[in-house]
Amino acid sequence: MYRYDEFDREFVTSRVAQFRDQVERRVSGELSEDNFKPIRLQNGVYLQLHAYMLRVAIPYGTLNSRQMRMLAHIARTYDRDYGHFTTRQNIQFNWPKLTDIPDILEDLASVEMHAIQTSGNCIRNVTADHFAGASSDEIADPRPYAEILRQWSSNHPEFAFLPRKFKIAVIGAPHDRAAMQFHDIGLEMRRNAAGNLGVAVYIGGGLGRTPMVGKLVNDFVAEEDLLSYVEAILRVYNMNGRRDNKYKARIKILVHETGLDELKQSIDAEFERIRDGVLKLPDADVRSIEAYFAAPKFELLSDRSSLLEAAKADDKSFTRWVDRNVSAHKQSGYGIVTVALKSTGEAPGDASASQMDVLARLGEQYSFDELRISHEQNVILPHVRLDDLKAVYDDLVANGMAAPNAGLITDIIACPGLDYCALATARSIPVAQEIGERFADLDRQNEIGDLKLKISGCINACGHHHVGHIGILGVDRRGEELYQVTLGGSGDEHAAIGEIVGRGFSKDEISGAVETIVDTYLAKRLADDESFLDAYRRIGAAPFKEALYGPVAA
Amino acid sequence: MSYLYKDGAFQSDKWLTIDGDQPVPEGEDVIVSLTLFEEHQHALLTRNSGRLGVHLEAAEQLDAIVPHLDKFDVVSLDFPTFADGRAFSKARWLRDQHGYAGEVRAVGDVRIDQVSHMKRCGIDALLVTHQQTIDSLTDIKDPGLQLYYQPSAIDGETKAGGRAWARRA
């Protein structure tokens, strides 16, 4: 994985010193909250309902055990012993004191981490497929490009005060695990006819109050032009994006109002102007970044592990966990382990300091010192020998992290909601917990099969409800929490935005409504292996509406 | 009251900003609004004496002035609020695309915490009203970083680190 050189180290350290000075000026009153706000946001500091919140970047979701231990240390020392992994490969600490934050940032810098641009109207933490470098379907590892983009976007002088936040995701496989088409810029690595590497570029995707699927603006941008093309998009957006209404300020609205063709002309013109300039990427530089992400020294192993087979034979729970939480690795004899932070009754994405320490140890011991954070708020051990799966599982069981539910109905994405967030209009976590309890029976979960359920506590859609196969949006209706249900959304390569099924449900009704939807699916599916999403696409919303609201009058 | 900061020091501003329908005095160096320039383009471009500058509001585009850039000694760009970053891109365009060599001046809500970004986008003069910003500039306390991950529009930065895009002030 990437390691800081002297330059990176000095950059991050001086950024910490800069922010320390700014915090001092805020505390002394020299900086007003109004002028401090954009500065603190660009350093990951929010002012939430009860306290300041610090959002730390985990660029493209990759970290080592030392870094994970530092996150545990921060949770223990400056917070209430836990952290919350988010849907954008960040971790949030909910209770730090403003005056402690420069020290926290200094601790992070000591392990090559930072909180730069995890919020604010700037280019945010660049995300990537959490199975990068491990999955069997990969064309190329997307992390070198994500790292180049991370560097280029860090403290970019021109794009620090954009009309609105700007999110970039990179994937390197045809199967999209990073919701790439729901980003301001989505990049999909591909090879052209000549075999050269580059990216297909999507723009204008996003969730929030106006969900849109990203549109293909260029089907192949060569590797050497990566930064020039992205800079051209940003420049056109910075000058032309709306600033009169923050709800219409994202690039998706510019794409929608200007039209893709016209906007593409402006982008292409700017790209042509700058493509042979200073941003052209020298091959040697890309290769040297790429070298940081070289595959670990895998052992040559058979793709069948007798140890694994023997363990499965006498442990049904283990078998269930392997079936759901271990994915195919490109290297034979290895698997990708998803540690679901979704045990029954837990807040999705939350991990305690001691759990983080356990994860760090497991990464160190069994996964070449590497861990990943997924946008589905789980932790990944990317390179585990099949022979070691049982040991990893036993360790996870002992530490309460062996939920065998990856991709099942209880592997819920949820935002922090009204329990923490200043923007929220309804609670999310208790709804997730209630649904988790209602569907706790593992046989039933497995019978239901693949089902992505996502919950947001307000229209800003941090819980990605629009792309849930079942999506739940909590709103405030005259002081009461009301939950709207959408069906048929999808964040993968067959991207779709869920459709609202009808009037909302009260907090007491919502988990029952989910059960009705699931029962309807089970009754209507053609076979066990017709997934919820496939069945929904075949039969449409009508049977679900009828089950929820009664027959429609003709 | 606002003060002009340029070439590392505060100095008197010789430029007269023409507001609204005010007459343009002969012999004076004036900065006119884009509206005024468009209405009286010929007269302004053929004045006998006095230099000419133009001021762009944040929402105004460069297109109208681009054909006449060689006639302007100053292009003044408005930063109406701390959060409005359009003028950063305009400054870059003036320098990079059009090779504009005159003064590019930041006007409006000019704050010390953005000065480094402004410089790196090619802005070489600041009209400052904010007292703490004046103090910081006077004391040469620029909180901006000295290391950059992007090549910029200005001279004097050197390549740094091992990568093509890294720079040091």
XYZ file of C-alpha atoms in Angstrom, chain A residues 2 5-12 14-15 18 21-22 25 29-32 34-35 38-39 42 121 147-148 150-163 227 231 234-235 238-241 243 270 273 278-282 285-286 288-289, chain B residues 58-59 61-62 81-93 95-98 109 111-114 116-121 130 132-133 135-136 141-153 158-168:
122
model
C 0.985 3.621 -0.334
C 7.664 9.984 1.332
C 9.374 13.023 2.884
C 7.258 15.377 0.802
C 3.939 13.822 1.880
C 5.048 13.786 5.497
C 6.015 17.440 5.449
C 2.793 18.365 3.665
C 0.542 16.684 6.223
C 2.472 21.521 7.967
C -1.251 21.202 7.355
C -1.732 25.427 9.905
C -3.011 28.045 14.327
C -6.513 28.410 12.891
C -7.413 31.996 16.234
C -12.147 35.016 18.721
C -9.964 36.371 15.915
C -11.731 34.028 13.496
C -15.511 34.154 13.584
C -18.588 32.023 9.863
C -15.043 32.263 8.566
C -15.107 26.476 5.695
C -11.643 26.024 7.198
C -11.892 21.200 4.982
C -17.286 22.287 -0.679
C -3.897 7.942 -4.889
C -2.811 10.200 -7.768
C -5.885 12.208 -3.786
C -2.576 13.983 -4.153
C -3.687 16.278 -6.962
C -6.864 17.274 -5.127
C -5.136 17.940 -1.789
C -5.252 21.650 -1.059
C -5.900 22.394 -4.731
C -5.802 26.195 -4.865
C -8.478 26.539 -7.508
C -10.997 23.990 -6.264
C -11.147 24.600 -2.516
C -14.313 26.708 -2.734
C -16.510 24.897 -5.206
C -20.268 25.449 -5.508
C -5.570 14.584 -14.257
C -9.251 19.147 -13.942
C -13.710 20.673 -12.239
C -12.880 23.977 -13.937
C -16.364 25.699 -10.671
C -17.134 28.497 -13.105
C -20.610 27.393 -14.155
C -22.120 25.406 -11.306
C -24.255 29.051 -6.408
C -10.918 22.793 -21.806
C -6.436 23.208 -24.152
C 1.904 20.230 -16.917
C -0.732 17.744 -15.793
C 0.203 15.088 -18.330
C 1.179 12.076 -16.249
C 4.643 10.712 -16.976
C 5.472 8.447 -12.070
C 2.331 6.359 -12.504
C 6.148 4.265 -9.230
C 2.805 4.959 -7.493
C -18.475 36.812 -9.497
C -21.257 35.810 -11.893
C -17.744 35.609 -17.409
C -14.459 36.465 -19.080
C -17.923 35.825 0.021
C -15.267 33.543 1.447
C -17.113 30.569 -0.026
C -17.427 31.814 -3.620
C -14.485 30.341 -5.507
C -15.334 31.225 -9.110
C -12.652 33.885 -9.386
C -9.915 31.318 -8.679
C -10.715 29.632 -11.983
C -11.022 32.950 -13.807
C -7.574 33.991 -12.628
C -6.161 30.678 -13.838
C -7.783 31.176 -17.228
C -2.910 33.523 -16.887
C -2.850 30.074 -18.497
C -5.189 30.283 -21.429
C -4.826 33.897 -22.403
C -14.045 39.458 0.956
C -9.096 36.881 3.760
C -5.652 35.758 4.800
C -6.641 32.094 4.761
C -7.202 32.268 1.005
C -1.999 31.462 -0.748
C -4.641 29.964 -3.058
C -5.119 33.343 -4.752
C -1.403 33.732 -5.425
C -1.165 30.212 -6.811
C -4.001 30.917 -9.223
C -10.372 42.899 6.671
C -6.741 40.869 10.642
C -5.790 40.112 7.064
C -2.193 42.712 10.087
C -1.159 39.244 8.920
C 2.164 35.763 8.502
C 0.754 33.786 5.623
C -0.782 30.591 6.996
C -0.648 28.985 3.540
C 1.333 25.793 3.020
C 4.682 25.744 1.234
C 4.262 22.336 -0.394
C 1.878 21.663 -3.239
C 0.552 18.700 -5.165
C -0.275 20.761 -8.237
C 1.797 22.791 -10.656
C 0.469 26.362 -10.489
C 0.085 29.488 -12.588
C 10.335 24.530 -7.813
C 9.791 20.866 -8.459
C 9.824 18.858 -5.292
C 9.680 15.279 -4.189
C 9.897 12.555 -6.747
C 6.755 13.273 -8.768
C 6.005 15.429 -11.787
C 3.154 17.259 -10.058
C 4.752 18.137 -6.702
C 6.039 21.662 -6.032
C 7.649 23.706 -3.283
